[in-house]
PDB file of C-alpha atoms in Angstrom:
ATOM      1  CA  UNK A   1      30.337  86.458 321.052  1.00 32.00           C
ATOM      2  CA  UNK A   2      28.729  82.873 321.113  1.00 37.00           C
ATOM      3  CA  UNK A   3      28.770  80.414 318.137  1.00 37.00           C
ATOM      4  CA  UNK A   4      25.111  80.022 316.979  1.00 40.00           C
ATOM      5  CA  UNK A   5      24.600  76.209 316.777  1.00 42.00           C
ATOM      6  CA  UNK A   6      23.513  74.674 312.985  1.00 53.00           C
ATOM      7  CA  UNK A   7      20.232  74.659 312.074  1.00 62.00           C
ATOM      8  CA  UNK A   8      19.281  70.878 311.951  1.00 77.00           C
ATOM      9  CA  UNK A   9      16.011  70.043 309.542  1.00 85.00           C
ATOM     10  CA  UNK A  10      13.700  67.639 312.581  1.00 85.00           C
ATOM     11  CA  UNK A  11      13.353  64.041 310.624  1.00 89.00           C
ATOM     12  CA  UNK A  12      14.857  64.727 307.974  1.00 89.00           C
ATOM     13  CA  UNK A  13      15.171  61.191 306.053  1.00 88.00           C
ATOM     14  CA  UNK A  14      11.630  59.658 307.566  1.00 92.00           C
ATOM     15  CA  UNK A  15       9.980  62.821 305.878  1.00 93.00           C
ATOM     16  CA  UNK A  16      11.983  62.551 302.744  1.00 95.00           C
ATOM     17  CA  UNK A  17      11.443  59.123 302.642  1.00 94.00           C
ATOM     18  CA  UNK A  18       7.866  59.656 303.051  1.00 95.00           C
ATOM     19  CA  UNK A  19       7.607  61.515 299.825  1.00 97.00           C
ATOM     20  CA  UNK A  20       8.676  58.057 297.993  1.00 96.00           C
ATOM     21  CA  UNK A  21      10.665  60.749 295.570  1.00 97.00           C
ATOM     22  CA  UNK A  22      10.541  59.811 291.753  1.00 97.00           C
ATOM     23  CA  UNK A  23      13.906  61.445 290.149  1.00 98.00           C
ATOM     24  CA  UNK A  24      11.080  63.033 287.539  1.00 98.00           C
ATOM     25  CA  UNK A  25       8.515  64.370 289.925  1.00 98.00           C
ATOM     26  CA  UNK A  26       7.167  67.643 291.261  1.00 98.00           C
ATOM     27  CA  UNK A  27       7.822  68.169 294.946  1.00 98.00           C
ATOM     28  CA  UNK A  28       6.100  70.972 297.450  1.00 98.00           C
ATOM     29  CA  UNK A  29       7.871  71.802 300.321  1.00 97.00           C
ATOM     30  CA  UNK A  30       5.494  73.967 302.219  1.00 97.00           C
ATOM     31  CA  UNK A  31       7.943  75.601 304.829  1.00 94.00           C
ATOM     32  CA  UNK A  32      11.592  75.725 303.511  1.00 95.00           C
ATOM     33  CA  UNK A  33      12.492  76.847 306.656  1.00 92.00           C
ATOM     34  CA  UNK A  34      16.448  76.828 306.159  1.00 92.00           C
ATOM     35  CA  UNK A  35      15.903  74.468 303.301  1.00 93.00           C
ATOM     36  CA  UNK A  36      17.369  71.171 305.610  1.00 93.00           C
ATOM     37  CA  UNK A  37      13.859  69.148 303.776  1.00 95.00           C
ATOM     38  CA  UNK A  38      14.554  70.785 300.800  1.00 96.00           C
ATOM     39  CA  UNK A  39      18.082  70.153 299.681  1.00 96.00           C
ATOM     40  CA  UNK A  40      17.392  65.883 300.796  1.00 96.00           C
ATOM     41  CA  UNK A  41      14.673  66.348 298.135  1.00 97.00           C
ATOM     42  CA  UNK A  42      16.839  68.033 295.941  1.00 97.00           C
ATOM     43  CA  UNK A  43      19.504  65.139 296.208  1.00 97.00           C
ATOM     44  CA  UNK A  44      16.896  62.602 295.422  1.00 97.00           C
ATOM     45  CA  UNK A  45      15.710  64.746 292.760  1.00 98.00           C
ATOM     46  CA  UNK A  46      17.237  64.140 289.015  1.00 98.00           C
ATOM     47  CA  UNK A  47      17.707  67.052 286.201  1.00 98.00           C
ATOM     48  CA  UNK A  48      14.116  66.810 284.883  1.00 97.00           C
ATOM     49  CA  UNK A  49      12.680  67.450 289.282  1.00 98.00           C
ATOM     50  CA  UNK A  50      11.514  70.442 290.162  1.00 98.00           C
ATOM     51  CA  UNK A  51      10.752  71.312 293.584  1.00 98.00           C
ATOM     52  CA  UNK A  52       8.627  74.441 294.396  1.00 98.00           C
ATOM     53  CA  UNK A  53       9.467  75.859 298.629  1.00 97.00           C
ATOM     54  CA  UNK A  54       7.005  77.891 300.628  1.00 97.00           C
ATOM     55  CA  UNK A  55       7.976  80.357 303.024  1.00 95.00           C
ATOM     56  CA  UNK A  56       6.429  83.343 305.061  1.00 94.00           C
ATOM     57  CA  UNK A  57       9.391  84.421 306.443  1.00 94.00           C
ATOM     58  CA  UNK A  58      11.640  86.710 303.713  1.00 94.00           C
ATOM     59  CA  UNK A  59      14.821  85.650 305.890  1.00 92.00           C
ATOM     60  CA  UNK A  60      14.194  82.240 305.187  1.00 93.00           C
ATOM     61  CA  UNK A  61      13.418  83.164 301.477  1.00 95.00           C
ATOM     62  CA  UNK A  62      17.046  85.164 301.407  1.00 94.00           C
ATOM     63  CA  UNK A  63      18.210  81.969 302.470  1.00 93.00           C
ATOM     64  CA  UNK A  64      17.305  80.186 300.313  1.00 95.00           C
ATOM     65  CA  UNK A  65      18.475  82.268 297.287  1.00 93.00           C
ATOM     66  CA  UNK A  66      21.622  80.690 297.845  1.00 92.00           C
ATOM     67  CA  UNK A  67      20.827  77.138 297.417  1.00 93.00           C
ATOM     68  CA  UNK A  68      21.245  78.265 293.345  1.00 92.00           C
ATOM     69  CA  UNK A  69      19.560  75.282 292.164  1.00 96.00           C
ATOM     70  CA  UNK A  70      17.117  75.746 288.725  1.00 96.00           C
ATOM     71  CA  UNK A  71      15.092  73.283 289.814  1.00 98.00           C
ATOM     72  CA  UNK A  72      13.864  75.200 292.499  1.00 98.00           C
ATOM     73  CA  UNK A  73      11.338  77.494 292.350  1.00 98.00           C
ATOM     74  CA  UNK A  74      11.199  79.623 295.892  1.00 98.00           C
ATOM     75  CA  UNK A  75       7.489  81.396 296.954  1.00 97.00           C
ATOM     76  CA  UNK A  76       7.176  83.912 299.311  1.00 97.00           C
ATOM     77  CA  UNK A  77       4.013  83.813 300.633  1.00 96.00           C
ATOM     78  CA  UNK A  78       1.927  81.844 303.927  1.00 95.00           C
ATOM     79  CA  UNK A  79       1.256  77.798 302.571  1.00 95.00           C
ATOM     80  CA  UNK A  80      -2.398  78.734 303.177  1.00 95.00           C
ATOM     81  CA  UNK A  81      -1.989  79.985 299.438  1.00 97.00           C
ATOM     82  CA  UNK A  82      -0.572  77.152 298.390  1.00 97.00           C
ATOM     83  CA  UNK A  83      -3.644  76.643 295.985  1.00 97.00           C
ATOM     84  CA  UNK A  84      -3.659  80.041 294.408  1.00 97.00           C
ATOM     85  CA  UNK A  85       0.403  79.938 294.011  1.00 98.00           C
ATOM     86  CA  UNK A  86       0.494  76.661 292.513  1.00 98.00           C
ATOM     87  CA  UNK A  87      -2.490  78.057 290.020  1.00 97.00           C
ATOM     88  CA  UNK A  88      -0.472  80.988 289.362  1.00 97.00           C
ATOM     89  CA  UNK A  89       3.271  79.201 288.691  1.00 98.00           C
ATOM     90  CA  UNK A  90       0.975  77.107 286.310  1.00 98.00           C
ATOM     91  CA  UNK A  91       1.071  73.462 288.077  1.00 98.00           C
ATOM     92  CA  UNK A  92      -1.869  71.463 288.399  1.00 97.00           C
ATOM     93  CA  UNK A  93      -0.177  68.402 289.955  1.00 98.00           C
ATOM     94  CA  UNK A  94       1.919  67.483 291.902  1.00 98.00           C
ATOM     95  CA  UNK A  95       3.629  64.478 293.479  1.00 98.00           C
ATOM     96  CA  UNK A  96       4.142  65.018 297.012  1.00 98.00           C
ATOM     97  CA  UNK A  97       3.982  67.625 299.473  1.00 98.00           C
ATOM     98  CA  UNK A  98       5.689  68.147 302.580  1.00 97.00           C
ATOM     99  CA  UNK A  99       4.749  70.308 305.516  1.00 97.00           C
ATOM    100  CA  UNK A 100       7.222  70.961 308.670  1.00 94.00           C
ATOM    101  CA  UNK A 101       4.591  72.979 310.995  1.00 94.00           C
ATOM    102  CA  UNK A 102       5.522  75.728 313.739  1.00 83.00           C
ATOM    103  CA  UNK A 103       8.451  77.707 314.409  1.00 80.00           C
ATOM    104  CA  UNK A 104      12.103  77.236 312.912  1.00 77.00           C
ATOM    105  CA  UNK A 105      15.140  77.311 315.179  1.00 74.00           C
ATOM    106  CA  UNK A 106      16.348  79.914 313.458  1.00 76.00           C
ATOM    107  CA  UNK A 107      13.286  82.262 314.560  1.00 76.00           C
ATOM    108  CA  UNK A 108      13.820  81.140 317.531  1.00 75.00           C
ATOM    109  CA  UNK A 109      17.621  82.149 317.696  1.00 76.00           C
ATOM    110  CA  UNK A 110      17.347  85.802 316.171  1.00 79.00           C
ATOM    111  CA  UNK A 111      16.778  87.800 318.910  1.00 74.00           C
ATOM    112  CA  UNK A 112      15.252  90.521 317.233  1.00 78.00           C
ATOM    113  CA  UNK A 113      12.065  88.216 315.938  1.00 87.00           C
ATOM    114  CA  UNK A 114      11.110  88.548 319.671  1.00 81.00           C
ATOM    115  CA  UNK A 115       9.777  84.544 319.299  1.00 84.00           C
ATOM    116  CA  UNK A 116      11.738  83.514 322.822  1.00 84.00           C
ATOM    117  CA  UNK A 117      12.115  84.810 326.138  1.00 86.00           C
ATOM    118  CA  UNK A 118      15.714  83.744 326.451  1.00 85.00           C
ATOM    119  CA  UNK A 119      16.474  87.173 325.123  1.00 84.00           C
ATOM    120  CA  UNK A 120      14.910  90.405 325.644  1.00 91.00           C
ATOM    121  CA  UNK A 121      13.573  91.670 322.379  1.00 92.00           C
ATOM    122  CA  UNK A 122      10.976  93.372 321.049  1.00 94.00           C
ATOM    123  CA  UNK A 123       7.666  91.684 321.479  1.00 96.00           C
ATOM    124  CA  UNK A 124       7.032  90.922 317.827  1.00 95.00           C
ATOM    125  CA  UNK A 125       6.951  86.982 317.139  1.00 95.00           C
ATOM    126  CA  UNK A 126       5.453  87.252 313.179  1.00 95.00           C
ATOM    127  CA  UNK A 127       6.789  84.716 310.924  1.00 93.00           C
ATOM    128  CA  UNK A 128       6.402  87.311 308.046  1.00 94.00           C
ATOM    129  CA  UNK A 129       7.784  90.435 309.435  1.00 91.00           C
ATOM    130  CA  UNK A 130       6.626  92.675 306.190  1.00 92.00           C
ATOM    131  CA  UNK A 131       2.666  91.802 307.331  1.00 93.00           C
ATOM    132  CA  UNK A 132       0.082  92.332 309.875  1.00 95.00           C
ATOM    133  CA  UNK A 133       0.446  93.062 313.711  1.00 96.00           C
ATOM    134  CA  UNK A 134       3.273  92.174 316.218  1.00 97.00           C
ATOM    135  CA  UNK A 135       2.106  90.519 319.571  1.00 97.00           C
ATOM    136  CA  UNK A 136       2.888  93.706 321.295  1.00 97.00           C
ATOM    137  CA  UNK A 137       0.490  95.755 319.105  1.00 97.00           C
ATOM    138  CA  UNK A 138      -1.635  92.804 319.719  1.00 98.00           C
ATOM    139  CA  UNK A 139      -1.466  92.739 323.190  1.00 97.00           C
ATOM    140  CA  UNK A 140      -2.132  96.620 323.815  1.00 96.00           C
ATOM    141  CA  UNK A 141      -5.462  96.536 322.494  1.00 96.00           C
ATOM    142  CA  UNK A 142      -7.094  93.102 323.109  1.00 98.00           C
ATOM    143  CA  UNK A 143      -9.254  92.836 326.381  1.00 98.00           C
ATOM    144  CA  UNK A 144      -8.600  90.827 329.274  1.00 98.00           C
ATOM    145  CA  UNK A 145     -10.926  88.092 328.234  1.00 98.00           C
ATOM    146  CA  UNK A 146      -9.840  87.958 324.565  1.00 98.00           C
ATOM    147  CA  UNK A 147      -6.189  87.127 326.073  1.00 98.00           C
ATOM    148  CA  UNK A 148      -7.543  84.931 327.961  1.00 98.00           C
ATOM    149  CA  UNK A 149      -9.379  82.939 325.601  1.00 98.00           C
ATOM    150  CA  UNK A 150      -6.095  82.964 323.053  1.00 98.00           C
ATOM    151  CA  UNK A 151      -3.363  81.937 325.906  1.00 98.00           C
ATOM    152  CA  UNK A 152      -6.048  79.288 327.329  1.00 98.00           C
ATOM    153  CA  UNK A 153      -6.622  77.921 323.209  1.00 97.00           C
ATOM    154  CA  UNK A 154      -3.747  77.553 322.264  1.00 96.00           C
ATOM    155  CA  UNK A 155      -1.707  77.072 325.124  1.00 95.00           C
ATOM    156  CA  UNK A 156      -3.555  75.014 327.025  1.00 94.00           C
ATOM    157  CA  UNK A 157      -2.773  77.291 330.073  1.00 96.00           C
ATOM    158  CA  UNK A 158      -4.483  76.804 333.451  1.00 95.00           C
ATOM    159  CA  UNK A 159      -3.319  79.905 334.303  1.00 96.00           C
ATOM    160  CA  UNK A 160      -4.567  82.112 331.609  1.00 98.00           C
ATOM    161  CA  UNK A 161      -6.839  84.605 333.045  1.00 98.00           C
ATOM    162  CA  UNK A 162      -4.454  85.289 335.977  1.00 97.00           C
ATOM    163  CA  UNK A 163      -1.879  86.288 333.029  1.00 98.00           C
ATOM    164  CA  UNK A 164      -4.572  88.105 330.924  1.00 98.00           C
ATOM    165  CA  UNK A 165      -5.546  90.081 334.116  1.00 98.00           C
ATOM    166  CA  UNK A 166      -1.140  91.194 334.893  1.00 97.00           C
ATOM    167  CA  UNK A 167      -0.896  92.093 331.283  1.00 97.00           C
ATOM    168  CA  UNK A 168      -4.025  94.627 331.909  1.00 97.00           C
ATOM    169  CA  UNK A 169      -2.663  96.050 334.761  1.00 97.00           C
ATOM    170  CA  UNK A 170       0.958  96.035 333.720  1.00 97.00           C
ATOM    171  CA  UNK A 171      -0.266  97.622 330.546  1.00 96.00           C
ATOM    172  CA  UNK A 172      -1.882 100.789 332.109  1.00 93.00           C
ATOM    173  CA  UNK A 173       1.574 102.061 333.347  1.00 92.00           C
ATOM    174  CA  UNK A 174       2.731 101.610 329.568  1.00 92.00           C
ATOM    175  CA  UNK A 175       3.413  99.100 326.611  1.00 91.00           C
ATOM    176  CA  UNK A 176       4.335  95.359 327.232  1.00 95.00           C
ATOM    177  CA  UNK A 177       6.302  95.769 324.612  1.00 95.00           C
ATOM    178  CA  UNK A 178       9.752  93.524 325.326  1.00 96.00           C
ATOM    179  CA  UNK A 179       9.850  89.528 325.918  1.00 95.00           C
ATOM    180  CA  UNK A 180      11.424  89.822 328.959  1.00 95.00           C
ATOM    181  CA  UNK A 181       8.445  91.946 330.480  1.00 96.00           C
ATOM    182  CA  UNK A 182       5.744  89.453 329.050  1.00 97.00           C
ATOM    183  CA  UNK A 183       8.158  86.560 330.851  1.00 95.00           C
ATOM    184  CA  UNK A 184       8.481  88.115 334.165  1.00 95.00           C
ATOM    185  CA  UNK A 185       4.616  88.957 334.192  1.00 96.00           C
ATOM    186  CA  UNK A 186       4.106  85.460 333.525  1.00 97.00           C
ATOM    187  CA  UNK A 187       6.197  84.339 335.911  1.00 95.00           C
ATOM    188  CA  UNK A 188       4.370  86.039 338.809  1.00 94.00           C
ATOM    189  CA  UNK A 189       0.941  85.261 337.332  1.00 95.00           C
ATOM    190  CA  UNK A 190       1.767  81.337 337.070  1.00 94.00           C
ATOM    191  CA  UNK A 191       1.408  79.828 340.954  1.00 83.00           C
ATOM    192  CA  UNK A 192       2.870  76.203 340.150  1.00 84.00           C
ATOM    193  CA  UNK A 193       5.443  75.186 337.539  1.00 81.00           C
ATOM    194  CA  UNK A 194       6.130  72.410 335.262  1.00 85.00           C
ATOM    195  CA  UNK A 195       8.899  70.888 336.234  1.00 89.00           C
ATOM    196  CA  UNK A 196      12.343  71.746 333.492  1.00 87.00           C
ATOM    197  CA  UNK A 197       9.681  74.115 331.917  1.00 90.00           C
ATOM    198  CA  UNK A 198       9.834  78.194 332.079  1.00 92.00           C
ATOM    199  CA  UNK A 199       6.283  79.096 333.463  1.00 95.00           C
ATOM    200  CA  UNK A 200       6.061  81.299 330.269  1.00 95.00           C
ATOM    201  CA  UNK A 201       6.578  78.589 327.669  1.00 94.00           C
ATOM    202  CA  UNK A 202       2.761  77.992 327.198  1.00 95.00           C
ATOM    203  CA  UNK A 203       2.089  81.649 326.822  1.00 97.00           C
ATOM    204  CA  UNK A 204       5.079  82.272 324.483  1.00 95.00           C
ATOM    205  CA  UNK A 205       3.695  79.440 322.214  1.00 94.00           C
ATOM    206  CA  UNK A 206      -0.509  80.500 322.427  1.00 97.00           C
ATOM    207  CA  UNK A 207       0.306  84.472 321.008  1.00 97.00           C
ATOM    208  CA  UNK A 208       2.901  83.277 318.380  1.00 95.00           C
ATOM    209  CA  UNK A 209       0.014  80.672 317.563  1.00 96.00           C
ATOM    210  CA  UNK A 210      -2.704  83.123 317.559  1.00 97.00           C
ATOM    211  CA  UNK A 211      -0.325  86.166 316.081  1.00 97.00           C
ATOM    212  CA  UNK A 212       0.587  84.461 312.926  1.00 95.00           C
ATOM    213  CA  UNK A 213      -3.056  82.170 312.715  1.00 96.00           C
ATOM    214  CA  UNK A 214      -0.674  78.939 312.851  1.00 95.00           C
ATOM    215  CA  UNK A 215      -4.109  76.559 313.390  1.00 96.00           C
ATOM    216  CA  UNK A 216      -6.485  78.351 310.244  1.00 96.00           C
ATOM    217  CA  UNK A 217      -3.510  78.386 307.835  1.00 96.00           C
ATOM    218  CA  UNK A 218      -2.770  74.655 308.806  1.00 97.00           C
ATOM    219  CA  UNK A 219      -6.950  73.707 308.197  1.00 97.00           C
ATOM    220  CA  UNK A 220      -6.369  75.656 305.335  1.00 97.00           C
ATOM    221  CA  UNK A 221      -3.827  74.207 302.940  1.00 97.00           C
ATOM    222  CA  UNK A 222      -4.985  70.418 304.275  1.00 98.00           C
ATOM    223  CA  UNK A 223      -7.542  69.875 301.902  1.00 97.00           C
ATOM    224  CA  UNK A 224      -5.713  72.257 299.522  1.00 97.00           C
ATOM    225  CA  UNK A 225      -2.533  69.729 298.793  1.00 97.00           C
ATOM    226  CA  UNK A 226      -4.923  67.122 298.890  1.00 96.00           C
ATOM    227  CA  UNK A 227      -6.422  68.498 295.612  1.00 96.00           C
ATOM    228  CA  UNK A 228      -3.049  68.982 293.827  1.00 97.00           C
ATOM    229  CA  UNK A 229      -1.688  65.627 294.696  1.00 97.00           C
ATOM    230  CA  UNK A 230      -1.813  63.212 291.684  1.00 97.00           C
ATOM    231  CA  UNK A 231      -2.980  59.948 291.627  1.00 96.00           C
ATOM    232  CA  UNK A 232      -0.223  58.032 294.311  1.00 96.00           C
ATOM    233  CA  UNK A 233       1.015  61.270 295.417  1.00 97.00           C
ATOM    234  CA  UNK A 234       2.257  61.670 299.150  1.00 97.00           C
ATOM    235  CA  UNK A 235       1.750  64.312 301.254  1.00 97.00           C
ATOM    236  CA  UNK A 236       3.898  64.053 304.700  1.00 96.00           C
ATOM    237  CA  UNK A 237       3.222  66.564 307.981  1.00 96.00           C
ATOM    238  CA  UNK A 238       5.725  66.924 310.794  1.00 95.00           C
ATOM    239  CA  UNK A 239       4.202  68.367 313.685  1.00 93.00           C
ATOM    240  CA  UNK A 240       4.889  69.593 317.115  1.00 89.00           C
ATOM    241  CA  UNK A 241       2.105  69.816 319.649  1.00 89.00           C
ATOM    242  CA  UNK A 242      -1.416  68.474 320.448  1.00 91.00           C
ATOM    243  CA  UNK A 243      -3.310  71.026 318.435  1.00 94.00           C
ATOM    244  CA  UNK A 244      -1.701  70.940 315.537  1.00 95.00           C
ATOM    245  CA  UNK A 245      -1.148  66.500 315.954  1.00 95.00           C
ATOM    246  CA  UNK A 246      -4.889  67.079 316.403  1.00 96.00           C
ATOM    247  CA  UNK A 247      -5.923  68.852 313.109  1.00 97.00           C
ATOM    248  CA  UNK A 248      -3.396  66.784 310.925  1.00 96.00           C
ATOM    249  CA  UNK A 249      -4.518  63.501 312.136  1.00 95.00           C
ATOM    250  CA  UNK A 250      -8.433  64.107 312.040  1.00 96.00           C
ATOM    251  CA  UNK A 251      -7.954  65.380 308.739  1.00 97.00           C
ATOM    252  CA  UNK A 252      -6.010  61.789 307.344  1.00 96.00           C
ATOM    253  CA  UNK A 253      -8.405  59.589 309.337  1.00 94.00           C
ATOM    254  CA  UNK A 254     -11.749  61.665 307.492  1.00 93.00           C
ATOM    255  CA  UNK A 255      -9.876  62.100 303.862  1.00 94.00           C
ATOM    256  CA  UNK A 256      -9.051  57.561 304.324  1.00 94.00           C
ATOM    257  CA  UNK A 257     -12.558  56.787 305.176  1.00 89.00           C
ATOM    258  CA  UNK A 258     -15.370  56.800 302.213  1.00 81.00           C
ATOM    259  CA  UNK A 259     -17.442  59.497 302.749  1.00 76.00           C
ATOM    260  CA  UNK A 260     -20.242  59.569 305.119  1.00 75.00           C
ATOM    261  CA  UNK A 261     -23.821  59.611 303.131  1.00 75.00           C
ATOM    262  CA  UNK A 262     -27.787  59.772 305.088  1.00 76.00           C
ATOM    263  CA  UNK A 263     -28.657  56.696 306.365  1.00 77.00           C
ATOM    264  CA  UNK A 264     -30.840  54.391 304.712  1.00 78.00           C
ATOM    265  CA  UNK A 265     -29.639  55.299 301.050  1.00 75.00           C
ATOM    266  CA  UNK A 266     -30.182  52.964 298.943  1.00 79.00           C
ATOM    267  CA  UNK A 267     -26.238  52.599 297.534  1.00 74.00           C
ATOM    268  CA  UNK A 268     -24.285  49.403 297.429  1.00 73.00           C
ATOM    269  CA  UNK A 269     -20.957  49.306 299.076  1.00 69.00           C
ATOM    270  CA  UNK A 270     -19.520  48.631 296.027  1.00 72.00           C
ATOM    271  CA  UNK A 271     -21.016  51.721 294.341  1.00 72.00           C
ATOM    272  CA  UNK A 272     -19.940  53.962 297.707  1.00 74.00           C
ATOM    273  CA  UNK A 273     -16.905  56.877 296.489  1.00 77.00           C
ATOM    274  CA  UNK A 274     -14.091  56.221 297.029  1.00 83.00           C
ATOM    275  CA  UNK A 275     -11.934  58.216 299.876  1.00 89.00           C
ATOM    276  CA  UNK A 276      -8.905  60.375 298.924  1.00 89.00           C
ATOM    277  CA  UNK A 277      -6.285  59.134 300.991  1.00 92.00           C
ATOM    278  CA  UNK A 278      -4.832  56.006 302.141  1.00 93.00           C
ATOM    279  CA  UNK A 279      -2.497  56.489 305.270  1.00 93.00           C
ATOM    280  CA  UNK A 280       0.993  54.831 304.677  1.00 92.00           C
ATOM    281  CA  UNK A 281       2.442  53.402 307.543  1.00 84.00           C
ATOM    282  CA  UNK A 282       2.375  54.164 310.958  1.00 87.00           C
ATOM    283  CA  UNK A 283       3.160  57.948 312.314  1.00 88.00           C
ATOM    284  CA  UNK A 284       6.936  57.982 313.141  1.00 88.00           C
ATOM    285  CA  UNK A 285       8.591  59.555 316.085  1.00 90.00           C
ATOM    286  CA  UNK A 286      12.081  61.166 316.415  1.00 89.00           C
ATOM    287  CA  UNK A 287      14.799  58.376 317.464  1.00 86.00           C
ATOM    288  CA  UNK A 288      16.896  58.781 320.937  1.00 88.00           C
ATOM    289  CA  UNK A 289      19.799  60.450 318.776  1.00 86.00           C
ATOM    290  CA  UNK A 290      17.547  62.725 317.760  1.00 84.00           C
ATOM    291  CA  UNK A 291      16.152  63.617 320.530  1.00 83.00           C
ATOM    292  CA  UNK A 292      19.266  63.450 322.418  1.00 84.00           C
TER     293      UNK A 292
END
């Protein structure tokens, strides 16, 4: 039996401290995750706080029933509801939201969620396992080109037909239905390899992408906690690869500019809206100890 190592929350005090927390304010955290974000913000947090935590994932809402902390109210649902939830728990403002994208170790550690090929599992990889279809369910019925277009998308794959076509033929002699099938029919598919980087990895990351709609939830609940954040609110995003870096930071750079209007309106510059954000600071990377 191995030790599983301790979940550790990814910038934890430049994200908290990106929420400028008031002791009296109302705090989103969009992905609790194993509540790492959460309990910092809970700390900072004074009796009359409240913090409200997202989560599609029940195991990380189990988890987090036993933070026992009143000011925390726990929602079980994708943050692409985050508007409707909000609505329904009665809050019309808030004072900062915070959004930790993608996968949690965790996920990635239980086996059974069939998220990594470093076990064989199950192909399932949904964050909410009590919804919708696994990847191999997925997988069985899609054609060749509509796994190709998913594993080029969102994995940037150069690969990706070569793959789509092994899953086909793999898949007439019976389900692809375990990680470790998917990542040795990668492995023949994929003719050069990155170098300290499984020839799967890209694949692995498009389906759970695609599988659990990681890119439409994320344009989703954008403008969304834009519309709940008060006056001097902050909303912070952590985020992990290229397409989602892409979505968050087009988003801040449209929402800080005044909007566009047709040319040749007659509208002073003074008179022009103004936009809904103003970016704070410069994005911030993980430091060597982190990364170490």
């Amino acid at each position: 039996m191995s030790l599983a190592h301790a979940h550790v929350s990814v910038l934890l005090s430049e994200a908290v401290d990106a929420l400028a927390i008031r002791a009296d304010g109302l705090y989103v955290d969009a992905t609790f995750g194993r509540g790492g974000h959460s309990r910092a913000v809970l700390a900072q947090l004074g009796p009359q706080g409240r913090l409200i935590a997202f989560d599609r994932d029940p195991a990380a809402i189990a988890a987090g029933q036993a933070v026992g902390d009143a000011r925390l109210t726990l929602v079980h649902s994708a943050f692409s509801a985050l508007d409707d939830e909000l609505a329904r728990l009665g809050v019309q403002v808030v004072d900062g939201v915070l959004l930790d994208l993608g996968v949690s170790s965790p996920q990635l550690d239980d086996a059974a969620r069939g998220m990594s090929f470093r076990f064989d599992a199950p192909l399932d990889m949904r964050m909410d396992t009590s919804r919708g279809q696994t990847v191999a369910e997925w997988l069985a019925e899609a054609s060749v080109g509509q796994i190709t277009e998913v594993i080029r998308e969102y994995g940037e794959e150069r690969f990706a037909h070569a793959i789509a076509k092994a899953i086909a033929t793999a898949r007439a002699g019976g389900a692809v239905a375990t990680t470790g099938q998917l990542a040795a029919l990668v492995e023949k598919a994929v003719r050069t390899r990155e170098p300290g980087q499984h020839p799967a990895t890209r694949t692995f990351q498009a389906l759970r992408i695609f599988i659990n709609q990681e890119l439409e939830e994320l344009s989703r609940v954008l403008p969304a906690c834009v519309s709940r954040l008060r006056p001097g609110g902050r909303l912070a995003v952590i985020s992990f690869h290229s397409l989602e870096d892409r979505i968050v930071k087009r988003f801040m750079r449209d929402e800080s500019r005044p909007p566009v209007l047709p040319r040749r309106l007659p509208v002073r510059a003074a008179d022009l809206p103004a936009p809904r954000l103003r970016l704070v600071g410069k994005a911030a990377r993980p430091g060597e100890a982190e990364v170490a």
